[in-house]
Tab-separated table of C-alpha atoms in Angstrom:
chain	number	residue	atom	x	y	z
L	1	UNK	CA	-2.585	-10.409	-8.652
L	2	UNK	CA	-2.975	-7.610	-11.254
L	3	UNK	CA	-3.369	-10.114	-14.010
L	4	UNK	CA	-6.702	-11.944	-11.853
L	5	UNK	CA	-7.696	-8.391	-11.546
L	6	UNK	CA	-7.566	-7.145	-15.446
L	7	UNK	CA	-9.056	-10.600	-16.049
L	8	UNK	CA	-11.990	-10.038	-13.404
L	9	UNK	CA	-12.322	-6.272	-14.439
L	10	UNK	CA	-12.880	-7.556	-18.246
L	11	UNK	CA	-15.126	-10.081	-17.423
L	12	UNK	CA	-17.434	-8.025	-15.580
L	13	UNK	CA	-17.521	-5.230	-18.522
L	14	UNK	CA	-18.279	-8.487	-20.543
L	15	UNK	CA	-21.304	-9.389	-18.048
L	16	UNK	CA	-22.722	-5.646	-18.394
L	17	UNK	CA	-22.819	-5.572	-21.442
L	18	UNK	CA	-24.911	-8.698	-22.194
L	19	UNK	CA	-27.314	-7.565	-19.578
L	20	UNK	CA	-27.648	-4.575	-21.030
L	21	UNK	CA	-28.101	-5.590	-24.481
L	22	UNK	CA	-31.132	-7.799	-23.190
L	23	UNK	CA	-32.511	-5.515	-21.050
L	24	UNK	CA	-32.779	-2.822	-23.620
L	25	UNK	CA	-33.971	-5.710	-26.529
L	26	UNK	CA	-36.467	-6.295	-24.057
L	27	UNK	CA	-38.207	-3.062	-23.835
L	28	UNK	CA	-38.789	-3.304	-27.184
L	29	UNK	CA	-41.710	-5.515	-26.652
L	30	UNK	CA	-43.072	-3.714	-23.134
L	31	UNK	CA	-45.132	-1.276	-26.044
L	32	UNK	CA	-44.820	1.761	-27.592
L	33	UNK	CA	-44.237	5.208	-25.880
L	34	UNK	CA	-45.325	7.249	-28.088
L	35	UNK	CA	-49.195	5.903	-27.714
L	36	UNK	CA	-48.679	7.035	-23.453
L	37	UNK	CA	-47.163	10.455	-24.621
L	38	UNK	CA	-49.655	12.047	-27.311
L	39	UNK	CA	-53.372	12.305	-27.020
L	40	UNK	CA	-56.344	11.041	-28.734
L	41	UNK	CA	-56.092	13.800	-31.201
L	42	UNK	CA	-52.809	12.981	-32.135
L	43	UNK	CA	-52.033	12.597	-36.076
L	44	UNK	CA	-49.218	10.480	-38.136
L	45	UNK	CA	-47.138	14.048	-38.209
L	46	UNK	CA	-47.023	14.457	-34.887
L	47	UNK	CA	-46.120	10.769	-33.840
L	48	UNK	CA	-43.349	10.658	-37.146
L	49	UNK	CA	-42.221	14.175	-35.615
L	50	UNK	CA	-42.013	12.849	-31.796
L	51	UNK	CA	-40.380	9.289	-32.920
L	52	UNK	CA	-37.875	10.901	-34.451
L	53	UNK	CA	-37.479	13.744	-31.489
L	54	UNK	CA	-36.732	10.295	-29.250
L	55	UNK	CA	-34.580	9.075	-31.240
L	56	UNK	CA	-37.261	5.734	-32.062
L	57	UNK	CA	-36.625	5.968	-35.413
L	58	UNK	CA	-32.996	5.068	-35.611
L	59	UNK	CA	-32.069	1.203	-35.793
L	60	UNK	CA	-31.718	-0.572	-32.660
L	61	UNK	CA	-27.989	-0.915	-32.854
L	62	UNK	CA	-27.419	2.639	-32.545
L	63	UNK	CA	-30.142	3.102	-30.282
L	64	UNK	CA	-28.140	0.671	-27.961
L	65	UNK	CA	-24.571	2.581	-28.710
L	66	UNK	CA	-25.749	5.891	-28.020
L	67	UNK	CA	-27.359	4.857	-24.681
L	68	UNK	CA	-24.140	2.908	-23.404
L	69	UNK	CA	-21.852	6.269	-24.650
L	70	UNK	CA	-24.260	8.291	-22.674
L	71	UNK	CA	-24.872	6.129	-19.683
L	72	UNK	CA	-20.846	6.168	-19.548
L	73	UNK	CA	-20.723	10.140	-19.038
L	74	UNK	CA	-23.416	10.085	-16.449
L	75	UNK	CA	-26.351	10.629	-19.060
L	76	UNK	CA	-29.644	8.461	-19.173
L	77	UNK	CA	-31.334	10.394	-21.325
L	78	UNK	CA	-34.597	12.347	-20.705
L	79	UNK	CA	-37.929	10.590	-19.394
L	80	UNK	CA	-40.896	10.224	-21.060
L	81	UNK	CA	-43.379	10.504	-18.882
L	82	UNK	CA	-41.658	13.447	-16.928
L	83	UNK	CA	-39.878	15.028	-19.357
L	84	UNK	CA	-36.791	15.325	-17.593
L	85	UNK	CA	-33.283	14.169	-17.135
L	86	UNK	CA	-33.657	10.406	-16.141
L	87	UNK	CA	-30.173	11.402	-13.964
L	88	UNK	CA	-31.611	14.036	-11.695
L	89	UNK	CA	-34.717	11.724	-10.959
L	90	UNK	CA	-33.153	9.025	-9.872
L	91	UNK	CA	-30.764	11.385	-7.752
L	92	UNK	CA	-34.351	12.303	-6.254
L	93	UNK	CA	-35.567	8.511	-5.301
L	94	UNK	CA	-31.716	7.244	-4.631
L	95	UNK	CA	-31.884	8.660	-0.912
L	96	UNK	CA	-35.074	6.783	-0.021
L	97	UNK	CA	-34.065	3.238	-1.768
L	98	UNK	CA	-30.046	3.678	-0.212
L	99	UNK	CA	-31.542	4.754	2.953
L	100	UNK	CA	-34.319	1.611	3.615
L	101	UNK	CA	-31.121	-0.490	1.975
L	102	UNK	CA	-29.162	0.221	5.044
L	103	UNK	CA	-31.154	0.035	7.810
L	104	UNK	CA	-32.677	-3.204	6.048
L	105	UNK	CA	-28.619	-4.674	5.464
L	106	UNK	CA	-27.895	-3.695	8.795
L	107	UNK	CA	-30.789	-5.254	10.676
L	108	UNK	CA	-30.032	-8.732	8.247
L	109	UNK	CA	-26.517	-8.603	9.219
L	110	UNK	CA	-25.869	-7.990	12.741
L	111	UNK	CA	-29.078	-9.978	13.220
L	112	UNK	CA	-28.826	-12.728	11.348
L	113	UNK	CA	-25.346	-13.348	12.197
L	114	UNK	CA	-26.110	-12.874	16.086
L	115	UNK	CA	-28.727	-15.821	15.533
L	116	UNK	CA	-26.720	-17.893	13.558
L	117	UNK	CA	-23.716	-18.060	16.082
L	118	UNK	CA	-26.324	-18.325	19.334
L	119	UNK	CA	-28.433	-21.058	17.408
L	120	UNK	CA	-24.756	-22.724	16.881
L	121	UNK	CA	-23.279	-22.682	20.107
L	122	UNK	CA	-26.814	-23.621	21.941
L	123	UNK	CA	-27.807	-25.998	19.449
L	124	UNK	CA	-30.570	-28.216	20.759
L	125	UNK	CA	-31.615	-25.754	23.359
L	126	UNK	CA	-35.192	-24.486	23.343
L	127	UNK	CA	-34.694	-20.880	22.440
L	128	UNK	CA	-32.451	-22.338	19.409
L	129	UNK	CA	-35.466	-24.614	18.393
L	130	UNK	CA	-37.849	-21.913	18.578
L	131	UNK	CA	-36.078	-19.104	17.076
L	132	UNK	CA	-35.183	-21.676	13.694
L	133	UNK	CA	-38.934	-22.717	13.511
L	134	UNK	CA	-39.594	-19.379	13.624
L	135	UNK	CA	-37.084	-18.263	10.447
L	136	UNK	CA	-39.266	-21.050	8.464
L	137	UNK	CA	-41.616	-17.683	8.520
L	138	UNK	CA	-38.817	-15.500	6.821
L	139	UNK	CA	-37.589	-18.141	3.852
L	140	UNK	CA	-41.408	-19.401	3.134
L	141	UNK	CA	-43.340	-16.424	3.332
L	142	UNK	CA	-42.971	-13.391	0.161
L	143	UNK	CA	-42.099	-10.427	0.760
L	144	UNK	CA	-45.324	-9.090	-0.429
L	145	UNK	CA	-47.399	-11.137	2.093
L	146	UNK	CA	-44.634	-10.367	5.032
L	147	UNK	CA	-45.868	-6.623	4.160
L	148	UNK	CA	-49.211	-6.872	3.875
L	149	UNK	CA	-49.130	-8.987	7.600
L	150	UNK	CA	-46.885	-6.070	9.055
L	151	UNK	CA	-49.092	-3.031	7.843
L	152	UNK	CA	-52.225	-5.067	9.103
L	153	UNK	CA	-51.109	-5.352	13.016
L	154	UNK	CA	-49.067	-2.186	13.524
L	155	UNK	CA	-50.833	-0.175	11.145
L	156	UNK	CA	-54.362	-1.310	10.818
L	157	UNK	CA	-54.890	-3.054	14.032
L	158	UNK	CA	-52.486	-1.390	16.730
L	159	UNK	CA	-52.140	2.126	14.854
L	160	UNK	CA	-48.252	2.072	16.109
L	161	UNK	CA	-46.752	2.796	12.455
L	162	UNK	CA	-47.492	4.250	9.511
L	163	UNK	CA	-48.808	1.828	6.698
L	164	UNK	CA	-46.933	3.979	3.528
L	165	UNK	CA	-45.182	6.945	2.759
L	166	UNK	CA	-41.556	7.857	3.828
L	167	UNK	CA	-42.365	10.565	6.832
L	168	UNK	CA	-40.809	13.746	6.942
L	169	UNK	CA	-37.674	14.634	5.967
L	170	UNK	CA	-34.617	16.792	6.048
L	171	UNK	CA	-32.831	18.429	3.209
L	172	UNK	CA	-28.826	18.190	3.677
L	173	UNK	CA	-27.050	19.775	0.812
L	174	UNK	CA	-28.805	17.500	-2.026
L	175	UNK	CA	-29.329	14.498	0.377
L	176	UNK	CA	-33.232	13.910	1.801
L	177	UNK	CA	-33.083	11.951	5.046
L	178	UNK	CA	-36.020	10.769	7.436
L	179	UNK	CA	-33.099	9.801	10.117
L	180	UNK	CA	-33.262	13.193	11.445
L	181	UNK	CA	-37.141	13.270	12.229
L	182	UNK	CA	-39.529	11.220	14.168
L	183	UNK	CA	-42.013	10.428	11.669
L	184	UNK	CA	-39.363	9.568	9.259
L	185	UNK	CA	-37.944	6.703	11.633
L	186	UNK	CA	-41.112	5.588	12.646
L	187	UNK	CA	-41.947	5.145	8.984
L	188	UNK	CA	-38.900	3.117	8.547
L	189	UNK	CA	-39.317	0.514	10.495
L	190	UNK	CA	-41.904	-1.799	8.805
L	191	UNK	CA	-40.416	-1.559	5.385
L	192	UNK	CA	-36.432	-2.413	6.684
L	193	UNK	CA	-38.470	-5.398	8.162
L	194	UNK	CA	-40.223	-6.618	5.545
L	195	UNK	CA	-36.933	-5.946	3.173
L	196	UNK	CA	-34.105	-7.713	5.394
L	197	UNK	CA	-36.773	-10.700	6.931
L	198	UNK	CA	-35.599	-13.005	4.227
L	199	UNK	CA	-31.932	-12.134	3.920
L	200	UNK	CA	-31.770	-11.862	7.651
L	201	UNK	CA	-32.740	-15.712	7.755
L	202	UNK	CA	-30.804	-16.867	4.953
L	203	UNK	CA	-27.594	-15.390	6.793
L	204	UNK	CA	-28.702	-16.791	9.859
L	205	UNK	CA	-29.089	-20.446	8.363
L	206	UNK	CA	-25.910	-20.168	6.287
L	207	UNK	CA	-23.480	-18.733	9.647
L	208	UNK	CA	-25.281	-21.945	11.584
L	209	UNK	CA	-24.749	-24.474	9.309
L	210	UNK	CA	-21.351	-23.239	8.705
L	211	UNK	CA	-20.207	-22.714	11.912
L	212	UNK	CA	-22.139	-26.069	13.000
L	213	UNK	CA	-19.159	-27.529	10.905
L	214	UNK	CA	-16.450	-25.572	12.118
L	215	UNK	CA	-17.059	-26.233	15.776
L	216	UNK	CA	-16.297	-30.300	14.531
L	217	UNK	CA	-13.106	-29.418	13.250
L	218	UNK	CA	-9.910	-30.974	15.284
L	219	UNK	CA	-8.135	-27.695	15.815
L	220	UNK	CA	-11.639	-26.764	17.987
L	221	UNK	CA	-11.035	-29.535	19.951
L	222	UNK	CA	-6.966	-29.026	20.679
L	223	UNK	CA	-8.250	-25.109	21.226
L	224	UNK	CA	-10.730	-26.377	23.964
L	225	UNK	CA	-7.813	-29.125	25.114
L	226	UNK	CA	-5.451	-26.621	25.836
L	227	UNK	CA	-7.973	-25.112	28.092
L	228	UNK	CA	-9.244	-21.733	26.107
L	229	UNK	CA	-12.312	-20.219	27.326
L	230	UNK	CA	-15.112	-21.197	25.559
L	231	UNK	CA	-15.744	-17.668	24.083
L	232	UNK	CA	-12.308	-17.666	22.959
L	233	UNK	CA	-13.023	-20.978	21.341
L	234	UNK	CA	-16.467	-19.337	19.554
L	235	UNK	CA	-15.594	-15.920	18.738
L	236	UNK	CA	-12.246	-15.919	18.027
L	237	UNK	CA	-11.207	-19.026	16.479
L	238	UNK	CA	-14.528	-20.847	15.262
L	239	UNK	CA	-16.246	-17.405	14.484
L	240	UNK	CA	-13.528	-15.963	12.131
L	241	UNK	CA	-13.281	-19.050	9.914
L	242	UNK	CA	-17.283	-19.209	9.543
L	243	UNK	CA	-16.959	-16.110	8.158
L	244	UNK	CA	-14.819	-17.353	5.152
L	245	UNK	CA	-17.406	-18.929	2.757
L	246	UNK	CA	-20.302	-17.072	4.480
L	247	UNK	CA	-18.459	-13.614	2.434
L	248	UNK	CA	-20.010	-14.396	-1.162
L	249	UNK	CA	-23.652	-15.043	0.160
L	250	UNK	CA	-23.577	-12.264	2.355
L	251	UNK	CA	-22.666	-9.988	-0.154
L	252	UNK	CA	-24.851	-10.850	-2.897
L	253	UNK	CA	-28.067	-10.697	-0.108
L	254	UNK	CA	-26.983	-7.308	0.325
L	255	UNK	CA	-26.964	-6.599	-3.202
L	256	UNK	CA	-30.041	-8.048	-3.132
L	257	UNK	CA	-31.598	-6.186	-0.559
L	258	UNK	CA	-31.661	-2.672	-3.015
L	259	UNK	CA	-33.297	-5.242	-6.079
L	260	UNK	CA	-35.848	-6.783	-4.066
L	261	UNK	CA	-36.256	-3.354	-2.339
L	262	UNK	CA	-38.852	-2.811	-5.631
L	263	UNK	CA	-41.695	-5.577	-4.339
L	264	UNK	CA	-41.027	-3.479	-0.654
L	265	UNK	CA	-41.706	-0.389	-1.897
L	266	UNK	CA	-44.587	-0.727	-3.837
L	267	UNK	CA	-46.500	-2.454	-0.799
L	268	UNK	CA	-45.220	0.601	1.188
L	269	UNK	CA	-45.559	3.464	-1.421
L	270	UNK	CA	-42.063	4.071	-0.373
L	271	UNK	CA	-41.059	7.010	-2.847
L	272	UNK	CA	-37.546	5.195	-3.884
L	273	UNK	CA	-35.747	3.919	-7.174
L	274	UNK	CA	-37.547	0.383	-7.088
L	275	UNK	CA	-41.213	2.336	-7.008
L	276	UNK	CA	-40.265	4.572	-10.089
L	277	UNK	CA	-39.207	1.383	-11.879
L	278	UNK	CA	-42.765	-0.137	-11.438
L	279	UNK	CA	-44.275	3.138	-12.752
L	280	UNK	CA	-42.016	3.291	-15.413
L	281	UNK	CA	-42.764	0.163	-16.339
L	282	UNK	CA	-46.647	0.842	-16.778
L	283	UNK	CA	-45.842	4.466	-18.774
L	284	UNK	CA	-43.367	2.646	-20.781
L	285	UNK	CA	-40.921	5.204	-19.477
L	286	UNK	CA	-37.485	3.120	-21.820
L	287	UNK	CA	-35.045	5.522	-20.414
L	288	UNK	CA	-36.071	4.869	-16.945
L	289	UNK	CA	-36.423	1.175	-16.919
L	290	UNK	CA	-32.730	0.884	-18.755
L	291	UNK	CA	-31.440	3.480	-16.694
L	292	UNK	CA	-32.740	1.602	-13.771
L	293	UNK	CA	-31.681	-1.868	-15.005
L	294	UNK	CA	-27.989	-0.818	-15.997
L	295	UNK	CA	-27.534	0.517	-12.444
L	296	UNK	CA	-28.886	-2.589	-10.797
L	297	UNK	CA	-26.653	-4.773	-13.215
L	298	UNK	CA	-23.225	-2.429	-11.754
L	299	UNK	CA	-23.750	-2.850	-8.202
L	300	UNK	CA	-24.428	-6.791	-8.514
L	301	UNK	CA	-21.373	-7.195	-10.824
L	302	UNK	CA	-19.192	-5.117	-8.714
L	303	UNK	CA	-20.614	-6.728	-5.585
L	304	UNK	CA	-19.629	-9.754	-7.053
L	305	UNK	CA	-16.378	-8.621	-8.235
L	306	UNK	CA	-14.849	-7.473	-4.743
L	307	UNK	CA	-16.370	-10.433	-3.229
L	308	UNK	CA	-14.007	-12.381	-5.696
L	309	UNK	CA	-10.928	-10.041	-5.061
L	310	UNK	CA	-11.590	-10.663	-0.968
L	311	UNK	CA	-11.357	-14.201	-1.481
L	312	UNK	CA	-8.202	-13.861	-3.646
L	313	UNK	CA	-6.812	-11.657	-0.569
L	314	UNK	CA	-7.863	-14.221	1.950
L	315	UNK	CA	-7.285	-17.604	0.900
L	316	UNK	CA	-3.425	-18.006	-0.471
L	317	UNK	CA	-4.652	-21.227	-2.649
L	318	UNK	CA	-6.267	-18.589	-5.111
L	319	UNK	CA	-2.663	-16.884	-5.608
L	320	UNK	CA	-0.987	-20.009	-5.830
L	321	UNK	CA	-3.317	-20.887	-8.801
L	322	UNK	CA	-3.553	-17.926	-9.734
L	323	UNK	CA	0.595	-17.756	-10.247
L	324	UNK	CA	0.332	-20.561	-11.816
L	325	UNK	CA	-2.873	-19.610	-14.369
């Protein structure tokens, strides 16, 4: 067990460190800060003396070093649009983006997995059919145009919700929260919507189809024999082996949810991490973008890596190979 584990550990310190060495190569051809940060009346002094302020003058290889040594301690560097630390900005967006993540995770989960086990067990009924033609409208559609469609009948045509913004909010020690206020529910809802729609189907699909094939297994059928109830039968034995292979997928969708949260909140104006990322991105902001990236790339790697670790803890054919390795 604690070999797998060093072995996953390294790999995924292997994985970060690729992605960040491309992510941060890449910025060098999103255009140069320094044109965003000084003026028209700028001279060849004062862009040498600024380049070299930044740091832009140093090869990229130690460019690269000193941002992982820094990013290790916590440090991100300073922003060049704002002029501040890249750390305490993000702390600033993090409660919006972690926020809409959870209520958007939670709606995919206990949703999608509520549909997938009713569209299983009723399969061929007419509120099955109509609730899988129905997720077509989840998979097919982007996330944008899901928005856009929201915003125009509760915002534009029924005036129910509000089409951007996060509400109002409540300070709690250095947490901001809109759970605590009307507004900042209300403003909620569309967004975790339009952010767990596709997720919410995928799970649903994948818990069908995989409990569609659990239900034919012969121990289902010597369950139902010995005259189990047919929740029994669902829940406890077809239910809990679904769940098996469904663990990878449903983790990485979640994972996915705070990446994808970026399209979201820029059809919103939702003031979180993904939003500053697209404005960095037009101020060719480097320390924001890499800061941004290099968080992204930890969660999905460590997603991925206790995903792995669950399935070494669950299935015992992984620790007999793993002995054996």
């Amino acid at each position: 067990m604690l070999a797998y584990v060093i072995r996953r550990v390294f790999q995924s310190l292997l994985v970060l460190l690729v992605v960040g060495l491309v992510a941060f190569s890449m910025f060098r051809f999103v255009g140069d800060p320094i044109d965003n940060m000084l003026g028209q009346e700028r001279t060849q002094a004062d862009i040498d003396r600024l380049r070299t302020t930044l740091g832009l003058d140093q090869p990229f290889v130690v460019q690269y070093a000193k941002f992982l040594g820094n990013a290790a301690q916590g440090n991100f560097g300073v922003s060049y649009r704002q002029g501040r630390p890249v750390a305490t900005i993000i702390k600033e967006r993090a409660p919006a983006t972690l926020e809409l993540a959870l209520v958007s995770g939670t709606l995919a989960l206990v949703v999608g997995i509520g549909l997938g086990v009713f569209t299983a067990i009723r399969q061929g009924g007419i509120a099955s059919n109509v609730i899988m033609t129905t997720s077509l409208i989840g998979v097919s559609l982007p996330t944008f145009l899901i928005g856009i469609l929201l915003i125009y009948i509760f915002s534009v045509s029924l005036g129910w919700l509000p089409s951007f913004g996060r509400g109002d909010t409540v300070q709690i020690g250095g947490w901001s929260t809109g759970f605590l206020t009307a507004s900042g529910l209300k403003a909620l809802i569309l967004p975790s919507i339009t952010l767990g729609l596709y997720q919410m189907t995928l799970i649903m699909r994948l818990v069908r189809s995989e409990m569609l094939e659990v239900l034919r297994q012969d121990y289902i059928r010597f369950a139902r024999a010995r005259g189990l109830r047919e929740r029994s039968v669902n829940f406890r034995h077809a239910l809990k082996n679904t769940m098996v292979p469904v663990i990878t997928v449903v983790g990485l969708q979640l994972g996915a949810i705070i990446a994808f949260a970026i399209i979201t909140e820029t059809v919103f104006q939702w003031p979180g991490v993904g939003l500053l990322f697209i404005n960095a991105i037009q101020f060719v902001d480097i320390p924001v973008m890499a800061a941004y990236l290099m968080l992204i790339s930890v969660m999905f790697v460590g997603i991925n890596l206790i995903v792995d670790l669950l399935y070494f803890a669950i299935d015992p054919r992984l620790r007999i190979d793993g002995r054996h390795a």
